[in-house]
Short mmCIF file of C-alpha atoms in Angstrom, two decimals:
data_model
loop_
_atom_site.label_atom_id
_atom_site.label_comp_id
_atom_site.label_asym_id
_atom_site.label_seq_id
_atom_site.Cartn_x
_atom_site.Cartn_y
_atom_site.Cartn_z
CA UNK F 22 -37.61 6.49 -65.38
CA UNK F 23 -40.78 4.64 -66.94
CA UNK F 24 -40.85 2.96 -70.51
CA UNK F 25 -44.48 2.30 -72.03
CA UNK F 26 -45.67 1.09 -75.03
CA UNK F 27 -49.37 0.64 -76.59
CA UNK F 28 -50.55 -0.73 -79.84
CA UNK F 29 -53.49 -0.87 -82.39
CA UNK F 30 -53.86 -3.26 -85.20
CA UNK F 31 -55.47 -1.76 -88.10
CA UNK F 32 -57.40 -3.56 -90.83
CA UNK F 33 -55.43 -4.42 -94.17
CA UNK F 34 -57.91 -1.60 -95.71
CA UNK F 35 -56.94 0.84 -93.13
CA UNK F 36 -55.65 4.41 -94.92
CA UNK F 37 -52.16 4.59 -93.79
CA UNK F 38 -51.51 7.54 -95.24
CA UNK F 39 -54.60 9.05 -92.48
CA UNK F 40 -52.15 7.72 -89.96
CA UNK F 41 -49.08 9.58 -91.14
CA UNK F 42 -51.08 12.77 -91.34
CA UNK F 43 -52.49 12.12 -87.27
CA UNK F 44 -48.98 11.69 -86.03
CA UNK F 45 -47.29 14.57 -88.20
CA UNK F 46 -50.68 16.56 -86.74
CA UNK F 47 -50.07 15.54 -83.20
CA UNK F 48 -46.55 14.98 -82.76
CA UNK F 49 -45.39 18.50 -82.01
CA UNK F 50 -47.90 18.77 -79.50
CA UNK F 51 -45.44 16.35 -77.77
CA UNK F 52 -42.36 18.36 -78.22
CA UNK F 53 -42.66 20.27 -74.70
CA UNK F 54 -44.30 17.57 -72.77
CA UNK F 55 -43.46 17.45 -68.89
CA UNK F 56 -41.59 14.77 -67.84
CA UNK F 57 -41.25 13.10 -71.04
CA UNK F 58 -37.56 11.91 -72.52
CA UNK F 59 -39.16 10.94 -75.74
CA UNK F 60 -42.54 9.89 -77.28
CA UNK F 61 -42.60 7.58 -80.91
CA UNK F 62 -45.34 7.50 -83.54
CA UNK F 63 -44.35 4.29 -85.21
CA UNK F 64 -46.04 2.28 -88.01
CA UNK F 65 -45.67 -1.08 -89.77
CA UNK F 66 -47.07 -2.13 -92.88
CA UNK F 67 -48.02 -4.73 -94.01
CA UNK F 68 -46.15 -7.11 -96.19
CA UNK F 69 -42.82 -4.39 -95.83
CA UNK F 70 -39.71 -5.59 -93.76
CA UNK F 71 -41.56 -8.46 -92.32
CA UNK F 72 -44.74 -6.76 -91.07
CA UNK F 73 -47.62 -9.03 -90.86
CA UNK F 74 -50.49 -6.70 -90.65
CA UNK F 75 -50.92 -2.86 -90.30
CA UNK F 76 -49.82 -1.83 -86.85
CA UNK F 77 -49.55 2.19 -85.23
CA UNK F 78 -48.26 2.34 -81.56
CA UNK F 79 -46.49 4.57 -79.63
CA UNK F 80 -43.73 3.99 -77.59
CA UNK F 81 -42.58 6.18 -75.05
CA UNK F 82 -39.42 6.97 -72.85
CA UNK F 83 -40.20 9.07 -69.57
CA UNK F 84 -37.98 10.84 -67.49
CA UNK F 85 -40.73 11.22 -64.22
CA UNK F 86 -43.39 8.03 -63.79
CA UNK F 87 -45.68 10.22 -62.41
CA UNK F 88 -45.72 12.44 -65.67
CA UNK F 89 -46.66 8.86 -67.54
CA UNK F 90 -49.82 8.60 -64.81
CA UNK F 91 -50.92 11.77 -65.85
CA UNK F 92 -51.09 11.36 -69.42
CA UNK F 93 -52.89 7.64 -68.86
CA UNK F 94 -55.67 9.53 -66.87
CA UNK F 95 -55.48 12.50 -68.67
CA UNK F 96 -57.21 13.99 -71.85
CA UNK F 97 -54.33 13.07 -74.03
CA UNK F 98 -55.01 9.08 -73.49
CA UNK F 99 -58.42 9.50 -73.51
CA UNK F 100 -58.13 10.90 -77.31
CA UNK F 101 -56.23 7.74 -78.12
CA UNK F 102 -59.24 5.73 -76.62
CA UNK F 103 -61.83 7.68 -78.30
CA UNK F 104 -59.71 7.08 -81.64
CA UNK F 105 -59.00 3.28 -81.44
CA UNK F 106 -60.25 1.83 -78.61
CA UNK F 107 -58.44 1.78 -75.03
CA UNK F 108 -55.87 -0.34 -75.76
CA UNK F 109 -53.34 -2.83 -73.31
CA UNK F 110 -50.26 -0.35 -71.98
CA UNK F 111 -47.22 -2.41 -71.83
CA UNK F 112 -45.13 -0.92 -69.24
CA UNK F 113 -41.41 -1.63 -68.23
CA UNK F 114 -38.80 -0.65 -65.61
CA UNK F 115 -35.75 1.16 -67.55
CA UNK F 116 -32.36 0.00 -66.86
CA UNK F 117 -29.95 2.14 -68.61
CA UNK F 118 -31.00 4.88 -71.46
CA UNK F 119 -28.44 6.61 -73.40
CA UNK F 120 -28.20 9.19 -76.74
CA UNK F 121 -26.20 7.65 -79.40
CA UNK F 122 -23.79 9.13 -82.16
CA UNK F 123 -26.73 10.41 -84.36
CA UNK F 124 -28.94 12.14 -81.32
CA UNK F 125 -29.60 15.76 -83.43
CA UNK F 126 -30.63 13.32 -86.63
CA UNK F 127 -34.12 13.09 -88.05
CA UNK F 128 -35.00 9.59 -86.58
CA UNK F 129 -36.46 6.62 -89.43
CA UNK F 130 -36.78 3.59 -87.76
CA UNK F 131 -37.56 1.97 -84.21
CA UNK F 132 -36.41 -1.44 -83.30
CA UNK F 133 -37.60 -3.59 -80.09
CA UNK F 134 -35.48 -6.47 -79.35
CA UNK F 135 -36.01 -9.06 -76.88
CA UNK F 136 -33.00 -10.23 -74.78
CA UNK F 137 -32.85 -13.67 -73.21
CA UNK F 138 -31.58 -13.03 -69.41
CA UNK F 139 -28.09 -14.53 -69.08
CA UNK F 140 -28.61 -15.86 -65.69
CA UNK F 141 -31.56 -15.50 -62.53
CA UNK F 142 -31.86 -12.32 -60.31
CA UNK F 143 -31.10 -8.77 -60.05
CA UNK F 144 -27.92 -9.12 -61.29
CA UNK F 145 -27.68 -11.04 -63.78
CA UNK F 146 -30.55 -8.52 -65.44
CA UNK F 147 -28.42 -5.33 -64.68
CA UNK F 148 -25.18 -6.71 -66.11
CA UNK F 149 -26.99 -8.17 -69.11
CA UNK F 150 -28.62 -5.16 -69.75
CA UNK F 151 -25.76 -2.81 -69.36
CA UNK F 152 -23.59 -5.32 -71.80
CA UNK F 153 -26.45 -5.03 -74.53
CA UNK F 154 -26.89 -1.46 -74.34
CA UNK F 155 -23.42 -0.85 -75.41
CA UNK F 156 -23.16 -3.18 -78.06
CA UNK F 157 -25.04 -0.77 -80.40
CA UNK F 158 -24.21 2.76 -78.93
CA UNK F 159 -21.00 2.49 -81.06
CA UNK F 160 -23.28 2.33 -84.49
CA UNK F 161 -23.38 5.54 -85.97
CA UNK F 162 -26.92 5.62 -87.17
CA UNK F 163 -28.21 5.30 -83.51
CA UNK F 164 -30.04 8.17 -81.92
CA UNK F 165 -30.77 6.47 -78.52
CA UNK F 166 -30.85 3.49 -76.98
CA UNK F 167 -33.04 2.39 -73.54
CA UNK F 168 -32.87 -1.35 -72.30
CA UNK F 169 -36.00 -2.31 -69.68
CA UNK F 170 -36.81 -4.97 -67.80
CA UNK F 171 -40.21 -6.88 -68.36
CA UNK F 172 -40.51 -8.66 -64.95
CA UNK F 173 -43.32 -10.22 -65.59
CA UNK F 174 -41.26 -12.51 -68.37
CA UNK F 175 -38.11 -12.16 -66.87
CA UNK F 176 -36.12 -10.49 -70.20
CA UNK F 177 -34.81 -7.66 -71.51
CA UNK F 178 -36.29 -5.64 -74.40
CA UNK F 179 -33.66 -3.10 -76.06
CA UNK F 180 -35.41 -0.09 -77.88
CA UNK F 181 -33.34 1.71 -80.33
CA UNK F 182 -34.35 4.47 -82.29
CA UNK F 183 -32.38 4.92 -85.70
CA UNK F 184 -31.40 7.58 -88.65
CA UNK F 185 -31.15 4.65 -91.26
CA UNK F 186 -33.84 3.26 -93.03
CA UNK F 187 -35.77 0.48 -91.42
CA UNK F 188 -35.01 -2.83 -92.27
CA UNK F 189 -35.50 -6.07 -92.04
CA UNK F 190 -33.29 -7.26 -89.05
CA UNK F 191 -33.85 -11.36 -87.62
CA UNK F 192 -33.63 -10.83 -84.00
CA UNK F 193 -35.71 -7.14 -83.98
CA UNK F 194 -38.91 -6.08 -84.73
CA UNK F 195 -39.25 -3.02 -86.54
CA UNK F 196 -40.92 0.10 -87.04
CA UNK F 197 -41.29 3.33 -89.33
CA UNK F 198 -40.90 6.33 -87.10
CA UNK F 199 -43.52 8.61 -88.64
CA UNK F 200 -42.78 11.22 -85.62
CA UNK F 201 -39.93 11.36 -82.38
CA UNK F 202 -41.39 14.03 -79.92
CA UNK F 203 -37.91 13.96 -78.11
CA UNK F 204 -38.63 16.96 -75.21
CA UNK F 205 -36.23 15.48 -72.53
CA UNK F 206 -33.66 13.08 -74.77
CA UNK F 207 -31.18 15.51 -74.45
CA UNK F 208 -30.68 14.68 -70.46
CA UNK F 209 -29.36 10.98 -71.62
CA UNK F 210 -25.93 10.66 -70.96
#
């Protein structure tokens, strides 16, 4: 598995509501995509649930890292680049990825949360990332939930994508889903 994530800030003049209409435009074109567990469009605006500026990423889940290669030098990526710019890629190595109570729900809201490591080493980053994972797989509201390791800051960041409303949550940062392409997010245990 592969996790990724790239973002643009858009100026506070920015129409938002061009935004909305790209990802309802392009996210089916994601429903089918090799390889791929699940792909989010993802907004935040701002001054709403703690938002600072205007921000659209994506955030993806793959199944096959060498389906994630070929989008990045394919004709998909390059559209984003022609759009906004060619933006940083922040890649991560999953540790656990799982479907939650409300998988078949229309998802709302994406939340990245950043998990100090309880201890040093390999271990101490798979049993801390297991523990955190199932802390919210028993919410109802949760479609899925991946936990991946940033090795280059030594933590854990825990994605979870949600059927509630976003909100304003202290230890998450959070997103309006404006599209989950979810073409392999079935295979999650």
């Amino acid at each position: 598995m592969f996790a990724m994530q790239y973002s643009h800030r858009l100026p506070a003049q920015h129409d938002l509501d061009a935004i909305r209409q790209r990802a309802a435009a392009k996210g089916p074109q994601w429903d089918a995509w090799p390889g791929l567990a699940c792909k989010a469009f993802v907004l935040q605006e701002k001054g709403r649930h703690g938002a600072e500026g205007h921000l659209y990423a994506s955030v993806y889940l793959w199944h096959e890292p060498a389906a994630a290669a070929d989008f990045l030098a394919g004709e998909a990526f390059q559209g984003v680049i022609d759009g906004f710019g060619r933006p940083p890629v922040e890649t991560w190595l999953p540790l656990d990825a799982r479907r939650g109570p409300a998988f078949d729900r229309p998802a709302r809201a994406l939340y990245r949360e950043e998990l100090p490591l309880p201890g040093r080493g390999a271990a101490a980053l798979r049993d801390g990332a297991l523990a955190a994972g199932e802390a919210l797989l028993g919410r109802e509201d949760v479609l899925a939930v991946w936990l991946v390791a940033d090795l280059q800051h030594w933590r854990l960041l825990r994605f979870s994508v949600s059927a509630g409303a976003l909100e304003l949550r202290a230890d998450s940062v959070g997103y309006e889903v404006l599209y989950l392409a979810r073409p392999g997010l079935e295979r999650l245990p």
